[in-house]
mmCIF file of N, CA and C in Angstrom:
data_model
loop_
_atom_site.group_PDB
_atom_site.id
_atom_site.type_symbol
_atom_site.label_atom_id
_atom_site.label_comp_id
_atom_site.label_asym_id
_atom_site.label_seq_id
_atom_site.Cartn_x
_atom_site.Cartn_y
_atom_site.Cartn_z
ATOM 1 N N MET A 100 33.752 128.211 307.219
ATOM 2 C CA MET A 100 33.854 128.700 305.865
ATOM 3 C C MET A 100 33.899 130.231 306.048
ATOM 4 N N SER A 101 34.838 130.702 305.267
ATOM 5 C CA SER A 101 34.960 132.172 305.358
ATOM 6 C C SER A 101 33.925 132.889 304.549
ATOM 7 N N THR A 102 33.635 134.151 305.018
ATOM 8 C CA THR A 102 32.611 134.904 304.414
ATOM 9 C C THR A 102 32.949 135.210 302.872
ATOM 10 N N ALA A 103 34.190 135.535 302.672
ATOM 11 C CA ALA A 103 34.441 135.777 301.213
ATOM 12 C C ALA A 103 34.162 134.536 300.299
ATOM 13 N N LEU A 104 34.477 133.343 300.762
ATOM 14 C CA LEU A 104 34.215 132.152 300.078
ATOM 15 C C LEU A 104 32.702 132.005 299.829
ATOM 16 N N LEU A 105 31.928 132.170 300.938
ATOM 17 C CA LEU A 105 30.507 132.149 300.815
ATOM 18 C C LEU A 105 29.978 133.130 299.766
ATOM 19 N N VAL A 106 30.526 134.290 299.767
ATOM 20 C CA VAL A 106 30.033 135.363 298.843
ATOM 21 C C VAL A 106 30.303 134.836 297.341
ATOM 22 N N TYR A 107 31.533 134.338 297.205
ATOM 23 C CA TYR A 107 31.947 133.703 295.986
ATOM 24 C C TYR A 107 31.008 132.682 295.447
ATOM 25 N N LEU A 108 30.649 131.703 296.329
ATOM 26 C CA LEU A 108 29.696 130.639 295.997
ATOM 27 C C LEU A 108 28.303 131.096 295.787
ATOM 28 N N LEU A 109 27.773 132.120 296.437
ATOM 29 C CA LEU A 109 26.494 132.531 296.347
ATOM 30 C C LEU A 109 26.235 133.565 295.085
ATOM 31 N N THR A 110 27.296 134.029 294.666
ATOM 32 C CA THR A 110 27.184 135.091 293.570
ATOM 33 C C THR A 110 26.343 134.652 292.397
ATOM 34 N N PRO A 111 26.357 133.426 291.836
ATOM 35 C CA PRO A 111 25.484 133.172 290.691
ATOM 36 C C PRO A 111 24.023 133.114 290.947
ATOM 37 N N LEU A 112 23.523 132.942 292.203
ATOM 38 C CA LEU A 112 22.158 132.790 292.577
ATOM 39 C C LEU A 112 21.285 133.953 292.171
ATOM 40 N N PRO A 113 21.650 135.297 292.215
ATOM 41 C CA PRO A 113 20.779 136.393 291.685
ATOM 42 C C PRO A 113 20.663 136.179 290.184
ATOM 43 N N GLY A 114 21.536 135.887 289.476
ATOM 44 C CA GLY A 114 21.492 135.567 288.028
ATOM 45 C C GLY A 114 20.511 134.558 287.612
ATOM 46 N N VAL A 115 20.540 133.570 288.468
ATOM 47 C CA VAL A 115 19.524 132.398 288.353
ATOM 48 C C VAL A 115 18.058 132.891 288.438
ATOM 49 N N VAL A 116 17.811 133.679 289.663
ATOM 50 C CA VAL A 116 16.522 134.235 289.952
ATOM 51 C C VAL A 116 16.151 135.203 288.762
ATOM 52 N N VAL A 117 17.052 135.957 288.258
ATOM 53 C CA VAL A 117 16.609 136.956 287.159
ATOM 54 C C VAL A 117 16.341 136.260 285.997
ATOM 55 N N ILE A 118 17.016 135.278 285.588
ATOM 56 C CA ILE A 118 16.754 134.528 284.254
ATOM 57 C C ILE A 118 15.507 133.635 284.524
ATOM 58 N N LEU A 119 15.468 133.043 285.539
ATOM 59 C CA LEU A 119 14.182 132.148 285.616
ATOM 60 C C LEU A 119 12.919 133.065 285.714
ATOM 61 N N THR A 120 13.011 134.188 286.378
ATOM 62 C CA THR A 120 11.828 135.118 286.381
ATOM 63 C C THR A 120 11.414 135.576 284.942
ATOM 64 N N ARG A 121 12.583 135.892 284.177
ATOM 65 C CA ARG A 121 12.266 136.221 282.750
ATOM 66 C C ARG A 121 11.714 135.157 281.946
ATOM 67 N N LEU A 122 12.184 133.984 282.222
ATOM 68 C CA LEU A 122 11.597 132.848 281.387
ATOM 69 C C LEU A 122 10.172 132.457 281.920
ATOM 70 N N ARG A 123 9.912 132.652 283.174
ATOM 71 C CA ARG A 123 8.593 132.415 283.569
ATOM 72 C C ARG A 123 7.519 133.410 283.162
ATOM 73 N N LEU A 124 7.926 134.792 283.229
ATOM 74 C CA LEU A 124 6.946 135.812 282.893
ATOM 75 C C LEU A 124 7.109 136.369 281.581
ATOM 76 N N GLY A 125 8.124 136.249 280.850
ATOM 77 C CA GLY A 125 8.220 136.840 279.576
ATOM 78 C C GLY A 125 7.660 136.012 278.423
ATOM 79 N N GLY A 126 7.545 136.671 277.315
ATOM 80 C CA GLY A 126 6.890 135.921 276.128
ATOM 81 C C GLY A 126 5.424 135.972 276.019
ATOM 82 N N PRO A 127 4.989 135.597 274.793
ATOM 83 C CA PRO A 127 3.504 135.823 274.602
ATOM 84 C C PRO A 127 2.612 134.706 275.350
ATOM 85 N N GLN A 128 3.210 133.591 275.595
ATOM 86 C CA GLN A 128 2.442 132.581 276.197
ATOM 87 C C GLN A 128 2.761 132.477 277.767
ATOM 88 N N ALA A 129 3.292 133.569 278.324
ATOM 89 C CA ALA A 129 3.628 133.564 279.756
ATOM 90 C C ALA A 129 2.388 133.610 280.507
ATOM 91 N N LYS A 130 2.523 132.801 281.737
ATOM 92 C CA LYS A 130 1.524 132.753 282.689
ATOM 93 C C LYS A 130 2.115 133.428 283.911
ATOM 94 N N SER A 131 1.422 134.517 284.228
ATOM 95 C CA SER A 131 2.031 135.404 285.201
ATOM 96 C C SER A 131 1.087 135.320 286.541
ATOM 97 N N GLY A 132 0.385 134.419 286.688
ATOM 98 C CA GLY A 132 -0.490 134.187 287.751
ATOM 99 C C GLY A 132 -1.681 134.929 287.705
ATOM 100 N N ARG A 133 -2.081 135.692 288.720
ATOM 101 C CA ARG A 133 -3.397 136.348 288.762
ATOM 102 C C ARG A 133 -3.528 137.452 287.801
ATOM 103 N N ILE A 134 -2.521 138.311 287.668
ATOM 104 C CA ILE A 134 -2.517 139.524 286.866
ATOM 105 C C ILE A 134 -1.290 139.529 286.039
ATOM 106 N N GLU A 135 -1.399 140.356 284.872
ATOM 107 C CA GLU A 135 -0.156 140.502 284.024
ATOM 108 C C GLU A 135 0.656 141.436 284.738
ATOM 109 N N ILE A 136 1.999 141.063 284.464
ATOM 110 C CA ILE A 136 3.188 141.979 285.113
ATOM 111 C C ILE A 136 3.439 142.970 283.866
ATOM 112 N N SER A 137 3.647 144.257 284.284
ATOM 113 C CA SER A 137 4.052 145.219 283.350
ATOM 114 C C SER A 137 5.444 144.749 282.727
ATOM 115 N N PRO A 138 5.523 144.953 281.292
ATOM 116 C CA PRO A 138 6.759 144.648 280.657
ATOM 117 C C PRO A 138 7.948 145.535 281.204
ATOM 118 N N ARG A 139 7.671 146.770 281.625
ATOM 119 C CA ARG A 139 8.660 147.707 282.166
ATOM 120 C C ARG A 139 9.255 147.125 283.437
ATOM 121 N N VAL A 140 8.384 146.633 284.219
ATOM 122 C CA VAL A 140 8.913 146.099 285.550
ATOM 123 C C VAL A 140 9.795 144.908 285.299
ATOM 124 N N LEU A 141 9.299 144.025 284.390
ATOM 125 C CA LEU A 141 10.057 142.841 284.077
ATOM 126 C C LEU A 141 11.348 143.198 283.388
ATOM 127 N N ASN A 142 11.322 144.176 282.475
ATOM 128 C CA ASN A 142 12.618 144.521 281.803
ATOM 129 C C ASN A 142 13.571 145.201 282.752
ATOM 130 N N VAL A 143 13.059 146.053 283.743
ATOM 131 C CA VAL A 143 13.982 146.580 284.773
ATOM 132 C C VAL A 143 14.655 145.427 285.613
ATOM 133 N N HIS A 144 13.804 144.522 285.988
ATOM 134 C CA HIS A 144 14.308 143.330 286.729
ATOM 135 C C HIS A 144 15.300 142.591 285.963
ATOM 136 N N THR A 145 15.176 142.365 284.766
ATOM 137 C CA THR A 145 16.079 141.635 283.961
ATOM 138 C C THR A 145 17.386 142.263 283.616
ATOM 139 N N VAL A 146 17.206 143.568 283.063
ATOM 140 C CA VAL A 146 18.381 144.384 282.593
ATOM 141 C C VAL A 146 19.266 144.737 283.735
ATOM 142 N N VAL A 147 18.610 145.296 284.712
ATOM 143 C CA VAL A 147 19.466 145.772 285.942
ATOM 144 C C VAL A 147 20.044 144.579 286.624
ATOM 145 N N GLY A 148 19.254 143.532 286.718
ATOM 146 C CA GLY A 148 19.807 142.281 287.445
ATOM 147 C C GLY A 148 21.047 141.713 286.736
ATOM 148 N N LEU A 149 20.965 141.630 285.480
ATOM 149 C CA LEU A 149 22.074 141.140 284.663
ATOM 150 C C LEU A 149 23.355 141.955 284.771
ATOM 151 N N LEU A 150 23.024 143.406 284.553
ATOM 152 C CA LEU A 150 24.211 144.390 284.720
ATOM 153 C C LEU A 150 24.702 144.311 286.185
ATOM 154 N N ALA A 151 23.867 144.104 287.199
ATOM 155 C CA ALA A 151 24.351 144.027 288.487
ATOM 156 C C ALA A 151 25.165 142.689 288.707
ATOM 157 N N GLY A 152 24.806 141.581 288.207
ATOM 158 C CA GLY A 152 25.670 140.409 288.252
ATOM 159 C C GLY A 152 26.953 140.560 287.477
ATOM 160 N N VAL A 153 27.006 141.145 286.301
ATOM 161 C CA VAL A 153 28.339 141.331 285.640
ATOM 162 C C VAL A 153 29.167 142.258 286.473
ATOM 163 N N THR A 154 28.667 143.385 286.994
ATOM 164 C CA THR A 154 29.589 144.254 287.660
ATOM 165 C C THR A 154 30.033 143.674 289.042
ATOM 166 N N TRP A 155 29.131 142.867 289.628
ATOM 167 C CA TRP A 155 29.539 142.322 290.995
ATOM 168 C C TRP A 155 30.597 141.196 290.741
ATOM 169 N N ILE A 156 30.452 140.322 289.689
ATOM 170 C CA ILE A 156 31.450 139.503 289.398
ATOM 171 C C ILE A 156 32.734 140.049 289.033
ATOM 172 N N GLY A 157 32.684 141.146 288.216
ATOM 173 C CA GLY A 157 33.909 141.911 287.886
ATOM 174 C C GLY A 157 34.586 142.525 289.047
ATOM 175 N N PHE A 158 33.903 143.000 290.054
ATOM 176 C CA PHE A 158 34.272 143.599 291.236
ATOM 177 C C PHE A 158 34.955 142.462 292.068
ATOM 178 N N LEU A 159 34.328 141.255 292.117
ATOM 179 C CA LEU A 159 35.021 140.205 292.955
ATOM 180 C C LEU A 159 36.238 139.662 292.263
ATOM 181 N N LEU A 160 36.207 139.432 291.069
ATOM 182 C CA LEU A 160 37.376 138.944 290.320
ATOM 183 C C LEU A 160 38.563 139.864 290.251
ATOM 184 N N THR A 161 38.347 141.094 290.030
ATOM 185 C CA THR A 161 39.503 141.994 289.843
ATOM 186 C C THR A 161 39.931 142.687 291.168
ATOM 187 N N GLY A 162 39.194 142.586 292.231
ATOM 188 C CA GLY A 162 39.537 143.089 293.540
ATOM 189 C C GLY A 162 39.727 144.579 293.450
ATOM 190 N N ILE A 163 38.749 145.216 292.716
ATOM 191 C CA ILE A 163 38.578 146.609 292.628
ATOM 192 C C ILE A 163 38.416 147.343 293.954
ATOM 193 N N GLY A 164 37.794 146.709 294.824
ATOM 194 C CA GLY A 164 37.475 147.307 296.072
ATOM 195 C C GLY A 164 38.689 147.334 297.108
ATOM 196 N N SER A 165 39.729 146.545 296.794
ATOM 197 C CA SER A 165 40.760 146.569 297.700
ATOM 198 C C SER A 165 41.629 147.861 297.753
ATOM 199 N N GLU A 166 42.326 148.110 298.769
ATOM 200 C CA GLU A 166 42.949 149.379 298.875
ATOM 201 C C GLU A 166 44.064 149.696 297.800
ATOM 202 N N ASP A 167 44.683 148.736 297.454
ATOM 203 C CA ASP A 167 45.833 148.908 296.549
ATOM 204 C C ASP A 167 45.521 148.690 294.987
ATOM 205 N N LYS A 168 44.256 148.480 294.733
ATOM 206 C CA LYS A 168 43.951 148.244 293.296
ATOM 207 C C LYS A 168 42.872 149.279 292.791
ATOM 208 N N GLY A 169 42.629 150.285 293.513
ATOM 209 C CA GLY A 169 41.711 151.274 292.975
ATOM 210 C C GLY A 169 40.570 151.565 294.013
ATOM 211 N N ASN A 170 39.553 152.257 293.485
ATOM 212 C CA ASN A 170 38.501 152.679 294.433
ATOM 213 C C ASN A 170 37.361 151.713 294.421
ATOM 214 N N SER A 171 36.466 151.791 295.308
ATOM 215 C CA SER A 171 35.393 150.882 295.571
ATOM 216 C C SER A 171 33.997 151.215 294.963
ATOM 217 N N ILE A 172 34.091 152.260 293.980
ATOM 218 C CA ILE A 172 32.807 152.632 293.461
ATOM 219 C C ILE A 172 32.043 151.557 292.639
ATOM 220 N N VAL A 173 32.880 150.638 292.044
ATOM 221 C CA VAL A 173 32.226 149.496 291.284
ATOM 222 C C VAL A 173 31.470 148.702 292.228
ATOM 223 N N GLY A 174 31.921 148.414 293.338
ATOM 224 C CA GLY A 174 31.153 147.661 294.267
ATOM 225 C C GLY A 174 29.881 148.193 294.798
ATOM 226 N N VAL A 175 29.954 149.559 295.087
ATOM 227 C CA VAL A 175 28.811 150.432 295.444
ATOM 228 C C VAL A 175 27.728 150.399 294.373
ATOM 229 N N VAL A 176 28.277 150.774 293.150
ATOM 230 C CA VAL A 176 27.257 150.771 292.052
ATOM 231 C C VAL A 176 26.509 149.377 291.915
ATOM 232 N N SER A 177 27.339 148.316 291.934
ATOM 233 C CA SER A 177 26.945 146.945 291.830
ATOM 234 C C SER A 177 25.843 146.632 292.879
ATOM 235 N N LEU A 178 26.131 146.877 294.100
ATOM 236 C CA LEU A 178 25.216 146.717 295.266
ATOM 237 C C LEU A 178 23.945 147.504 295.006
ATOM 238 N N ALA A 179 24.087 148.747 294.551
ATOM 239 C CA ALA A 179 22.809 149.559 294.230
ATOM 240 C C ALA A 179 21.999 148.846 293.201
ATOM 241 N N MET A 180 22.622 148.354 292.237
ATOM 242 C CA MET A 180 21.824 147.598 291.164
ATOM 243 C C MET A 180 21.169 146.336 291.659
ATOM 244 N N LEU A 181 22.004 145.649 292.660
ATOM 245 C CA LEU A 181 21.395 144.470 293.262
ATOM 246 C C LEU A 181 20.179 144.770 294.113
ATOM 247 N N TRP A 182 20.189 145.954 294.678
ATOM 248 C CA TRP A 182 19.055 146.340 295.580
ATOM 249 C C TRP A 182 17.884 146.799 294.714
ATOM 250 N N ILE A 183 18.170 147.404 293.503
ATOM 251 C CA ILE A 183 17.092 147.673 292.564
ATOM 252 C C ILE A 183 16.413 146.379 292.146
ATOM 253 N N THR A 184 17.311 145.473 291.812
ATOM 254 C CA THR A 184 16.729 144.121 291.372
ATOM 255 C C THR A 184 15.910 143.446 292.426
ATOM 256 N N ALA A 185 16.334 143.444 293.601
ATOM 257 C CA ALA A 185 15.568 142.793 294.678
ATOM 258 C C ALA A 185 14.211 143.597 294.914
ATOM 259 N N VAL A 186 14.205 144.790 294.941
ATOM 260 C CA VAL A 186 12.941 145.489 295.110
ATOM 261 C C VAL A 186 12.001 145.324 294.051
ATOM 262 N N THR A 187 12.602 145.297 292.770
ATOM 263 C CA THR A 187 11.680 145.086 291.601
ATOM 264 C C THR A 187 11.165 143.661 291.611
ATOM 265 N N GLY A 188 11.974 142.652 292.067
ATOM 266 C CA GLY A 188 11.538 141.355 292.321
ATOM 267 C C GLY A 188 10.362 141.264 293.325
ATOM 268 N N LEU A 189 10.570 142.023 294.420
ATOM 269 C CA LEU A 189 9.481 142.025 295.302
ATOM 270 C C LEU A 189 8.205 142.625 294.751
ATOM 271 N N MET A 190 8.277 143.554 293.859
ATOM 272 C CA MET A 190 7.086 144.156 293.248
ATOM 273 C C MET A 190 6.457 143.113 292.358
ATOM 274 N N ILE A 191 7.276 142.359 291.717
ATOM 275 C CA ILE A 191 6.713 141.244 290.902
ATOM 276 C C ILE A 191 6.019 140.253 291.770
ATOM 277 N N LEU A 192 6.632 139.895 292.921
ATOM 278 C CA LEU A 192 6.138 138.986 293.904
ATOM 279 C C LEU A 192 4.797 139.462 294.443
ATOM 280 N N ALA A 193 4.493 140.790 294.587
ATOM 281 C CA ALA A 193 3.304 141.359 295.066
ATOM 282 C C ALA A 193 2.114 141.001 294.367
ATOM 283 N N ARG A 194 2.270 140.537 293.013
ATOM 284 C CA ARG A 194 1.139 140.230 292.321
ATOM 285 C C ARG A 194 0.364 138.902 292.889
ATOM 286 N N TRP A 195 0.978 138.275 293.750
ATOM 287 C CA TRP A 195 0.293 137.047 294.296
ATOM 288 C C TRP A 195 -0.515 137.395 295.561
ATOM 289 N N MET A 196 -0.421 138.642 296.012
ATOM 290 C CA MET A 196 -1.316 139.000 297.144
ATOM 291 C C MET A 196 -2.800 138.931 296.774
ATOM 292 N N ARG A 197 -3.550 138.319 297.621
ATOM 293 C CA ARG A 197 -4.922 138.122 297.388
ATOM 294 C C ARG A 197 -5.688 139.456 297.481
ATOM 295 N N PRO A 198 -6.557 139.793 296.458
ATOM 296 C CA PRO A 198 -7.197 140.994 296.560
ATOM 297 C C PRO A 198 -8.323 140.851 297.630
ATOM 298 N N ARG A 199 -8.535 141.901 298.289
ATOM 299 C CA ARG A 199 -9.532 141.986 299.520
ATOM 300 C C ARG A 199 -10.744 142.720 299.006
ATOM 301 N N GLY A 200 -11.881 142.295 299.607
ATOM 302 C CA GLY A 200 -13.122 142.998 299.232
ATOM 303 C C GLY A 200 -14.155 142.014 298.782
ATOM 304 N N LYS A 201 -15.464 142.329 299.085
ATOM 305 C CA LYS A 201 -16.470 141.348 298.826
ATOM 306 C C LYS A 201 -16.595 140.939 297.364
ATOM 307 N N ARG A 202 -16.116 141.831 296.490
ATOM 308 C CA ARG A 202 -16.263 141.461 294.948
ATOM 309 C C ARG A 202 -15.037 141.055 294.371
ATOM 310 N N ALA A 203 -13.904 140.767 295.175
ATOM 311 C CA ALA A 203 -12.797 140.230 294.654
ATOM 312 C C ALA A 203 -12.803 138.922 294.200
ATOM 313 N N ALA A 204 -12.226 138.674 293.068
ATOM 314 C CA ALA A 204 -12.145 137.280 292.552
ATOM 315 C C ALA A 204 -11.282 136.407 293.235
ATOM 316 N N HIS A 205 -11.570 135.066 293.524
ATOM 317 C CA HIS A 205 -10.763 134.361 294.372
ATOM 318 C C HIS A 205 -10.093 133.200 293.495
ATOM 319 N N GLN A 206 -10.148 133.290 292.208
ATOM 320 C CA GLN A 206 -9.559 132.207 291.516
ATOM 321 C C GLN A 206 -8.218 132.581 291.172
ATOM 322 N N VAL A 207 -7.335 131.608 291.071
ATOM 323 C CA VAL A 207 -5.973 131.704 290.773
ATOM 324 C C VAL A 207 -5.637 130.782 289.751
ATOM 325 N N ARG A 208 -5.014 131.295 288.567
ATOM 326 C CA ARG A 208 -4.759 130.423 287.457
ATOM 327 C C ARG A 208 -3.409 129.621 287.887
ATOM 328 N N GLU A 209 -3.399 128.534 287.367
ATOM 329 C CA GLU A 209 -2.203 127.645 287.596
ATOM 330 C C GLU A 209 -1.024 128.343 286.983
ATOM 331 N N ASP A 210 0.160 128.192 287.625
ATOM 332 C CA ASP A 210 1.372 128.738 287.197
ATOM 333 C C ASP A 210 2.039 127.466 286.428
ATOM 334 N N SER A 211 2.891 127.825 285.356
ATOM 335 C CA SER A 211 3.518 126.769 284.641
ATOM 336 C C SER A 211 4.478 126.059 285.417
ATOM 337 N N TRP A 212 5.216 126.559 286.474
ATOM 338 C CA TRP A 212 6.232 125.695 287.104
ATOM 339 C C TRP A 212 5.877 125.282 288.461
ATOM 340 N N SER A 213 4.758 125.737 289.017
ATOM 341 C CA SER A 213 4.252 125.297 290.262
ATOM 342 C C SER A 213 2.816 125.715 290.407
ATOM 343 N N SER A 214 2.104 125.200 291.403
ATOM 344 C CA SER A 214 0.757 125.482 291.561
ATOM 345 C C SER A 214 0.417 126.754 292.337
ATOM 346 N N GLY A 215 1.445 127.579 292.677
ATOM 347 C CA GLY A 215 1.160 128.694 293.387
ATOM 348 C C GLY A 215 2.348 129.566 293.419
ATOM 349 N N PRO A 216 2.461 130.405 294.433
ATOM 350 C CA PRO A 216 3.497 131.428 294.350
ATOM 351 C C PRO A 216 4.748 131.021 295.196
ATOM 352 N N LEU A 217 4.913 129.762 295.610
ATOM 353 C CA LEU A 217 5.904 129.381 296.483
ATOM 354 C C LEU A 217 7.201 129.443 295.857
ATOM 355 N N LEU A 218 7.360 129.141 294.420
ATOM 356 C CA LEU A 218 8.670 129.274 293.896
ATOM 357 C C LEU A 218 9.072 130.796 293.818
ATOM 358 N N SER A 219 8.166 131.706 293.610
ATOM 359 C CA SER A 219 8.483 132.933 293.520
ATOM 360 C C SER A 219 8.772 133.634 294.808
ATOM 361 N N ILE A 220 8.127 133.195 295.904
ATOM 362 C CA ILE A 220 8.433 133.626 297.097
ATOM 363 C C ILE A 220 9.801 133.244 297.558
ATOM 364 N N LEU A 221 10.152 131.927 297.265
ATOM 365 C CA LEU A 221 11.497 131.515 297.766
ATOM 366 C C LEU A 221 12.574 132.277 296.955
ATOM 367 N N ALA A 222 12.431 132.468 295.770
ATOM 368 C CA ALA A 222 13.390 133.168 294.796
ATOM 369 C C ALA A 222 13.570 134.542 295.281
ATOM 370 N N HIS A 223 12.409 135.332 295.381
ATOM 371 C CA HIS A 223 12.533 136.731 295.539
ATOM 372 C C HIS A 223 12.902 137.161 296.990
ATOM 373 N N VAL A 224 12.425 136.347 298.055
ATOM 374 C CA VAL A 224 12.722 136.700 299.353
ATOM 375 C C VAL A 224 14.239 136.249 299.571
ATOM 376 N N GLY A 225 14.652 135.158 298.958
ATOM 377 C CA GLY A 225 15.924 134.732 299.024
ATOM 378 C C GLY A 225 16.824 135.625 298.415
ATOM 379 N N LEU A 226 16.453 136.388 297.257
ATOM 380 C CA LEU A 226 17.317 137.403 296.692
ATOM 381 C C LEU A 226 17.447 138.558 297.643
ATOM 382 N N LEU A 227 16.507 138.935 298.336
ATOM 383 C CA LEU A 227 16.507 140.011 299.226
ATOM 384 C C LEU A 227 17.451 139.609 300.354
ATOM 385 N N VAL A 228 17.436 138.406 301.009
ATOM 386 C CA VAL A 228 18.324 138.009 301.952
ATOM 387 C C VAL A 228 19.802 137.945 301.349
ATOM 388 N N LEU A 229 19.949 137.586 300.184
ATOM 389 C CA LEU A 229 21.362 137.471 299.508
ATOM 390 C C LEU A 229 21.895 138.786 299.436
ATOM 391 N N VAL A 230 21.111 139.796 298.954
ATOM 392 C CA VAL A 230 21.598 141.196 298.919
ATOM 393 C C VAL A 230 21.901 141.801 300.157
ATOM 394 N N LEU A 231 21.057 141.540 301.257
ATOM 395 C CA LEU A 231 21.459 141.888 302.553
ATOM 396 C C LEU A 231 22.901 141.388 302.995
ATOM 397 N N PHE A 232 23.066 140.010 302.657
ATOM 398 C CA PHE A 232 24.290 139.510 303.056
ATOM 399 C C PHE A 232 25.512 140.029 302.282
ATOM 400 N N PHE A 233 25.312 140.291 300.940
ATOM 401 C CA PHE A 233 26.391 140.854 300.199
ATOM 402 C C PHE A 233 26.596 142.256 300.779
ATOM 403 N N THR A 234 25.652 143.124 300.959
ATOM 404 C CA THR A 234 25.927 144.436 301.444
ATOM 405 C C THR A 234 26.639 144.358 302.858
ATOM 406 N N TRP A 235 26.226 143.391 303.780
ATOM 407 C CA TRP A 235 26.937 143.271 305.033
ATOM 408 C C TRP A 235 28.351 142.896 304.731
ATOM 409 N N ALA A 236 28.705 141.987 303.907
ATOM 410 C CA ALA A 236 30.107 141.493 303.513
ATOM 411 C C ALA A 236 30.934 142.675 302.915
ATOM 412 N N TYR A 237 30.234 143.556 302.172
ATOM 413 C CA TYR A 237 30.943 144.612 301.564
ATOM 414 C C TYR A 237 31.248 145.715 302.610
ATOM 415 N N LEU A 238 30.131 146.024 303.455
ATOM 416 C CA LEU A 238 30.507 147.058 304.353
ATOM 417 C C LEU A 238 31.548 146.701 305.562
ATOM 418 N N PHE A 239 31.673 145.406 305.846
ATOM 419 C CA PHE A 239 32.546 144.988 306.705
ATOM 420 C C PHE A 239 33.899 144.366 306.138
ATOM 421 N N THR A 240 34.053 144.851 304.821
ATOM 422 C CA THR A 240 35.270 144.521 304.055
ATOM 423 C C THR A 240 35.638 143.057 304.106
ATOM 424 N N GLU A 241 34.706 142.146 303.862
ATOM 425 C CA GLU A 241 34.883 140.773 303.889
ATOM 426 C C GLU A 241 35.267 140.358 302.515
ATOM 427 N N VAL A 242 34.902 141.194 301.454
ATOM 428 C CA VAL A 242 35.135 140.900 300.059
ATOM 429 C C VAL A 242 35.884 142.076 299.527
#
């Protein structure tokens, strides 16, 4: 399977992670795990992630990065937004780290979609790996 085809097939996955994170943590009845997530962090993750997805899809469909169709600034901006999304997602994931110390509470509230942080770990570490792959594919002009 070619790298370009793999990039095209994996492109919707960051959008899925962003939307599911918003559904999981947004709203008044959200269960965010051990501590509440700042609305700013969640909004950055959602807005920048969706903008990154739109610009990345536009970059892939129009071939803006190719030599004969214009410059590659759209691809660079899109990758930068994907990196911001991945880092923000890892900040959200950090809420699952156990507090340390002798007075730290050890109770974990049940999450609405799973009984722990496994889904969040899978999604956000996967998003980081995916952004690394997209960056590699872009740098070596596979897309």
